[in-house]
């Protein structure tokens, strides 16, 4: 939901598919992110940068730094999205186990992932930016993703929900 007086979002971004693999030293999220241009004009030279962090008390600082920083070095070529055009971006993102913010809940270790999406594109003579972020966790926990338990088998299904920081 946009605050009153805010301009409409230029893109619809969502996590189309999500799977998780856990290894001894890393956790790997296999994701497919869909981006839809809902602007009346084309988004030229669209670059999508994706990053994965572990949800934590510092997550809002990490996401703000990611979105405010310089454009990352990307290997993918920029794309053009016409109005109502859509693109699907498959990606595998990993975190080392020592990068996880692990919480003990009932004496059991768990974490929640967070996907950061930064979109930059040309529109006329300007470069525009838009960010969309998501919490990633186990599916089947109602509307919100559930925790990913580290002492249980890998969840068969993941879910994602848009994340907007609380404004105080």
PDB file of C-alpha atoms in Angstrom:
ATOM      1  CA  UNK A   1       0.000   0.000   0.000  1.00  0.00           C
ATOM      2  CA  UNK A   2       1.306   3.429  -0.942  1.00  0.00           C
ATOM      3  CA  UNK A   3       1.198   6.332   1.513  1.00  0.00           C
ATOM      4  CA  UNK A   4      -1.371   9.076   0.796  1.00  0.00           C
ATOM      5  CA  UNK A   5      -0.164  11.390  -1.955  1.00  0.00           C
ATOM      6  CA  UNK A   6       2.473   8.923  -3.209  1.00  0.00           C
ATOM      7  CA  UNK A   7       2.766   8.247  -6.911  1.00  0.00           C
ATOM      8  CA  UNK A   8       1.624   4.873  -8.179  1.00  0.00           C
ATOM      9  CA  UNK A   9       4.283   2.173  -8.332  1.00  0.00           C
ATOM     10  CA  UNK A  10       5.862   1.982 -11.811  1.00  0.00           C
ATOM     11  CA  UNK A  11       6.181  -1.808 -11.672  1.00  0.00           C
ATOM     12  CA  UNK A  12       4.429  -4.774 -10.179  1.00  0.00           C
ATOM     13  CA  UNK A  13       7.089  -7.067  -8.781  1.00  0.00           C
ATOM     14  CA  UNK A  14       6.452 -10.460  -7.248  1.00  0.00           C
ATOM     15  CA  UNK A  15       8.193 -13.729  -6.554  1.00  0.00           C
ATOM     16  CA  UNK A  16       6.703 -16.158  -9.087  1.00  0.00           C
ATOM     17  CA  UNK A  17       8.505 -19.272  -7.829  1.00  0.00           C
ATOM     18  CA  UNK A  18      10.698 -19.999  -4.836  1.00  0.00           C
ATOM     19  CA  UNK A  19      12.557 -23.083  -3.661  1.00  0.00           C
ATOM     20  CA  UNK A  20      15.194 -23.646  -1.019  1.00  0.00           C
ATOM     21  CA  UNK A  21      18.179 -25.970  -0.788  1.00  0.00           C
ATOM     22  CA  UNK A  22      20.212 -26.273   2.404  1.00  0.00           C
ATOM     23  CA  UNK A  23      23.804 -27.405   2.375  1.00  0.00           C
ATOM     24  CA  UNK A  24      26.395 -27.766   5.097  1.00  0.00           C
ATOM     25  CA  UNK A  25      27.794 -24.240   4.673  1.00  0.00           C
ATOM     26  CA  UNK A  26      25.141 -22.365   2.671  1.00  0.00           C
ATOM     27  CA  UNK A  27      21.442 -21.962   2.045  1.00  0.00           C
ATOM     28  CA  UNK A  28      20.407 -21.409  -1.577  1.00  0.00           C
ATOM     29  CA  UNK A  29      17.191 -19.801  -2.746  1.00  0.00           C
ATOM     30  CA  UNK A  30      16.172 -20.579  -6.326  1.00  0.00           C
ATOM     31  CA  UNK A  31      13.799 -17.812  -7.316  1.00  0.00           C
ATOM     32  CA  UNK A  32      11.999 -16.469 -10.320  1.00  0.00           C
ATOM     33  CA  UNK A  33      11.041 -12.818  -9.987  1.00  0.00           C
ATOM     34  CA  UNK A  34       8.420 -11.353 -12.300  1.00  0.00           C
ATOM     35  CA  UNK A  35       8.461  -7.648 -13.186  1.00  0.00           C
ATOM     36  CA  UNK A  36       5.490  -6.020 -14.952  1.00  0.00           C
ATOM     37  CA  UNK A  37       5.685  -2.475 -16.347  1.00  0.00           C
ATOM     38  CA  UNK A  38       2.496  -0.699 -15.240  1.00  0.00           C
ATOM     39  CA  UNK A  39       3.644   2.731 -16.465  1.00  0.00           C
ATOM     40  CA  UNK A  40       2.026   4.352 -19.496  1.00  0.00           C
ATOM     41  CA  UNK A  41       5.428   4.515 -21.226  1.00  0.00           C
ATOM     42  CA  UNK A  42       8.278   2.089 -21.867  1.00  0.00           C
ATOM     43  CA  UNK A  43      11.005   1.318 -19.350  1.00  0.00           C
ATOM     44  CA  UNK A  44      14.172   1.402 -21.432  1.00  0.00           C
ATOM     45  CA  UNK A  45      17.457  -0.114 -20.318  1.00  0.00           C
ATOM     46  CA  UNK A  46      15.829  -1.799 -17.310  1.00  0.00           C
ATOM     47  CA  UNK A  47      18.347  -3.405 -14.983  1.00  0.00           C
ATOM     48  CA  UNK A  48      17.199  -5.569 -12.111  1.00  0.00           C
ATOM     49  CA  UNK A  49      19.576  -6.157  -9.205  1.00  0.00           C
ATOM     50  CA  UNK A  50      18.680  -8.822  -6.640  1.00  0.00           C
ATOM     51  CA  UNK A  51      20.243  -9.552  -3.263  1.00  0.00           C
ATOM     52  CA  UNK A  52      19.467 -11.873  -0.374  1.00  0.00           C
ATOM     53  CA  UNK A  53      19.834 -11.107   3.315  1.00  0.00           C
ATOM     54  CA  UNK A  54      18.623 -12.758   6.484  1.00  0.00           C
ATOM     55  CA  UNK A  55      15.802 -10.861   8.219  1.00  0.00           C
ATOM     56  CA  UNK A  56      17.217  -9.248  11.359  1.00  0.00           C
ATOM     57  CA  UNK A  57      16.990  -6.158  13.554  1.00  0.00           C
ATOM     58  CA  UNK A  58      19.377  -4.456  11.047  1.00  0.00           C
ATOM     59  CA  UNK A  59      17.382  -5.380   7.927  1.00  0.00           C
ATOM     60  CA  UNK A  60      16.016  -1.880   7.302  1.00  0.00           C
ATOM     61  CA  UNK A  61      19.534  -0.406   7.394  1.00  0.00           C
ATOM     62  CA  UNK A  62      20.799  -3.132   5.033  1.00  0.00           C
ATOM     63  CA  UNK A  63      17.934  -2.672   2.579  1.00  0.00           C
ATOM     64  CA  UNK A  64      18.281   1.130   2.637  1.00  0.00           C
ATOM     65  CA  UNK A  65      22.017   0.822   1.880  1.00  0.00           C
ATOM     66  CA  UNK A  66      21.312  -1.626  -0.954  1.00  0.00           C
ATOM     67  CA  UNK A  67      18.744   0.658  -2.598  1.00  0.00           C
ATOM     68  CA  UNK A  68      20.755   3.867  -2.069  1.00  0.00           C
ATOM     69  CA  UNK A  69      24.047   2.460  -3.294  1.00  0.00           C
ATOM     70  CA  UNK A  70      25.578   2.661  -6.738  1.00  0.00           C
ATOM     71  CA  UNK A  71      24.253   0.273  -9.350  1.00  0.00           C
ATOM     72  CA  UNK A  72      25.829  -3.139  -8.873  1.00  0.00           C
ATOM     73  CA  UNK A  73      27.960  -4.718 -11.558  1.00  0.00           C
ATOM     74  CA  UNK A  74      25.515  -6.905 -13.438  1.00  0.00           C
ATOM     75  CA  UNK A  75      26.205  -9.610 -15.962  1.00  0.00           C
ATOM     76  CA  UNK A  76      22.713  -9.533 -17.486  1.00  0.00           C
ATOM     77  CA  UNK A  77      22.011  -7.207 -20.378  1.00  0.00           C
ATOM     78  CA  UNK A  78      19.473  -4.446 -19.806  1.00  0.00           C
ATOM     79  CA  UNK A  79      15.982  -5.058 -21.145  1.00  0.00           C
ATOM     80  CA  UNK A  80      13.202  -2.844 -22.477  1.00  0.00           C
ATOM     81  CA  UNK A  81       9.693  -3.330 -21.139  1.00  0.00           C
ATOM     82  CA  UNK A  82       6.830  -1.771 -23.026  1.00  0.00           C
ATOM     83  CA  UNK A  83       3.684  -0.796 -21.076  1.00  0.00           C
ATOM     84  CA  UNK A  84       2.116  -3.992 -19.671  1.00  0.00           C
ATOM     85  CA  UNK A  85       5.282  -5.870 -20.674  1.00  0.00           C
ATOM     86  CA  UNK A  86       6.615  -8.474 -18.282  1.00  0.00           C
ATOM     87  CA  UNK A  87       9.920 -10.148 -17.646  1.00  0.00           C
ATOM     88  CA  UNK A  88      10.801 -13.181 -15.548  1.00  0.00           C
ATOM     89  CA  UNK A  89      14.220 -13.216 -13.952  1.00  0.00           C
ATOM     90  CA  UNK A  90      15.464 -16.595 -12.693  1.00  0.00           C
ATOM     91  CA  UNK A  91      18.199 -16.393 -10.069  1.00  0.00           C
ATOM     92  CA  UNK A  92      19.963 -18.482  -7.447  1.00  0.00           C
ATOM     93  CA  UNK A  93      20.972 -16.471  -4.401  1.00  0.00           C
ATOM     94  CA  UNK A  94      22.930 -17.895  -1.501  1.00  0.00           C
ATOM     95  CA  UNK A  95      23.814 -17.019   2.054  1.00  0.00           C
ATOM     96  CA  UNK A  96      26.558 -18.611   4.085  1.00  0.00           C
ATOM     97  CA  UNK A  97      25.233 -20.136   7.272  1.00  0.00           C
ATOM     98  CA  UNK A  98      27.273 -17.642   9.301  1.00  0.00           C
ATOM     99  CA  UNK A  99      25.336 -14.820   7.560  1.00  0.00           C
ATOM    100  CA  UNK A 100      21.985 -16.073   8.857  1.00  0.00           C
ATOM    101  CA  UNK A 101      20.337 -14.205  11.701  1.00  0.00           C
ATOM    102  CA  UNK A 102      19.276 -17.283  13.635  1.00  0.00           C
ATOM    103  CA  UNK A 103      16.649 -16.972  16.334  1.00  0.00           C
ATOM    104  CA  UNK A 104      15.853 -19.700  18.839  1.00  0.00           C
ATOM    105  CA  UNK A 105      12.102 -20.128  19.072  1.00  0.00           C
ATOM    106  CA  UNK A 106      11.054 -22.689  21.636  1.00  0.00           C
ATOM    107  CA  UNK A 107      14.705 -23.706  21.793  1.00  0.00           C
ATOM    108  CA  UNK A 108      14.784 -24.463  18.054  1.00  0.00           C
ATOM    109  CA  UNK A 109      16.856 -22.531  15.463  1.00  0.00           C
ATOM    110  CA  UNK A 110      15.087 -20.673  12.656  1.00  0.00           C
ATOM    111  CA  UNK A 111      15.533 -17.778  10.230  1.00  0.00           C
ATOM    112  CA  UNK A 112      13.597 -15.845   7.595  1.00  0.00           C
ATOM    113  CA  UNK A 113      15.066 -14.751   4.274  1.00  0.00           C
ATOM    114  CA  UNK A 114      14.667 -11.339   2.705  1.00  0.00           C
ATOM    115  CA  UNK A 115      14.896 -10.655  -1.038  1.00  0.00           C
ATOM    116  CA  UNK A 116      15.936  -7.151  -2.082  1.00  0.00           C
ATOM    117  CA  UNK A 117      15.021  -6.009  -5.620  1.00  0.00           C
ATOM    118  CA  UNK A 118      16.398  -2.785  -7.105  1.00  0.00           C
ATOM    119  CA  UNK A 119      15.149  -1.677 -10.532  1.00  0.00           C
ATOM    120  CA  UNK A 120      16.783   1.107 -12.553  1.00  0.00           C
ATOM    121  CA  UNK A 121      15.714   2.217 -16.014  1.00  0.00           C
ATOM    122  CA  UNK A 122      15.782   5.086 -18.448  1.00  0.00           C
ATOM    123  CA  UNK A 123      12.698   7.147 -19.080  1.00  0.00           C
ATOM    124  CA  UNK A 124      13.287  10.087 -21.376  1.00  0.00           C
ATOM    125  CA  UNK A 125      16.510  11.762 -20.260  1.00  0.00           C
ATOM    126  CA  UNK A 126      16.322  10.525 -16.668  1.00  0.00           C
ATOM    127  CA  UNK A 127      17.392   7.410 -14.831  1.00  0.00           C
ATOM    128  CA  UNK A 128      14.667   6.177 -12.483  1.00  0.00           C
ATOM    129  CA  UNK A 129      14.786   3.798  -9.508  1.00  0.00           C
ATOM    130  CA  UNK A 130      12.255   1.585  -7.808  1.00  0.00           C
ATOM    131  CA  UNK A 131      12.690  -0.931  -5.013  1.00  0.00           C
ATOM    132  CA  UNK A 132      10.603  -3.915  -3.991  1.00  0.00           C
ATOM    133  CA  UNK A 133      11.518  -6.229  -1.125  1.00  0.00           C
ATOM    134  CA  UNK A 134      10.092  -9.524   0.105  1.00  0.00           C
ATOM    135  CA  UNK A 135      10.175 -11.755   3.165  1.00  0.00           C
ATOM    136  CA  UNK A 136      10.831 -15.394   2.213  1.00  0.00           C
ATOM    137  CA  UNK A 137       9.834 -18.296   4.409  1.00  0.00           C
ATOM    138  CA  UNK A 138       8.029 -21.592   4.681  1.00  0.00           C
ATOM    139  CA  UNK A 139       4.579 -21.733   3.071  1.00  0.00           C
ATOM    140  CA  UNK A 140       1.453 -22.871   4.822  1.00  0.00           C
ATOM    141  CA  UNK A 141       1.628 -20.401   7.711  1.00  0.00           C
ATOM    142  CA  UNK A 142      -1.313 -18.190   6.698  1.00  0.00           C
ATOM    143  CA  UNK A 143      -0.775 -14.923   4.845  1.00  0.00           C
ATOM    144  CA  UNK A 144       2.786 -14.425   6.107  1.00  0.00           C
ATOM    145  CA  UNK A 145       5.714 -16.714   5.381  1.00  0.00           C
ATOM    146  CA  UNK A 146       6.652 -18.924   8.294  1.00  0.00           C
ATOM    147  CA  UNK A 147      10.120 -19.468   9.701  1.00  0.00           C
ATOM    148  CA  UNK A 148      12.629 -21.722   8.022  1.00  0.00           C
ATOM    149  CA  UNK A 149      13.638 -24.210  10.685  1.00  0.00           C
ATOM    150  CA  UNK A 150      17.260 -25.266  10.654  1.00  0.00           C
ATOM    151  CA  UNK A 151      16.631 -28.460  12.630  1.00  0.00           C
ATOM    152  CA  UNK A 152      13.953 -29.834  10.285  1.00  0.00           C
ATOM    153  CA  UNK A 153      14.005 -31.022   6.686  1.00  0.00           C
ATOM    154  CA  UNK A 154      14.008 -28.306   4.026  1.00  0.00           C
ATOM    155  CA  UNK A 155      10.465 -26.980   3.488  1.00  0.00           C
ATOM    156  CA  UNK A 156       8.837 -28.310   0.336  1.00  0.00           C
ATOM    157  CA  UNK A 157       7.194 -24.976  -0.444  1.00  0.00           C
ATOM    158  CA  UNK A 158       8.221 -21.386   0.151  1.00  0.00           C
ATOM    159  CA  UNK A 159       6.120 -18.262   0.120  1.00  0.00           C
ATOM    160  CA  UNK A 160       6.953 -14.593  -0.260  1.00  0.00           C
ATOM    161  CA  UNK A 161       5.236 -11.456   0.923  1.00  0.00           C
ATOM    162  CA  UNK A 162       6.048  -7.856   0.051  1.00  0.00           C
ATOM    163  CA  UNK A 163       7.963  -6.080   2.790  1.00  0.00           C
ATOM    164  CA  UNK A 164       7.582  -2.419   3.666  1.00  0.00           C
ATOM    165  CA  UNK A 165       9.413  -1.088   6.705  1.00  0.00           C
ATOM    166  CA  UNK A 166       7.357   0.325   9.560  1.00  0.00           C
ATOM    167  CA  UNK A 167       7.385   4.110   9.622  1.00  0.00           C
ATOM    168  CA  UNK A 168       7.529   5.521  13.113  1.00  0.00           C
TER     169      UNK A 168
END
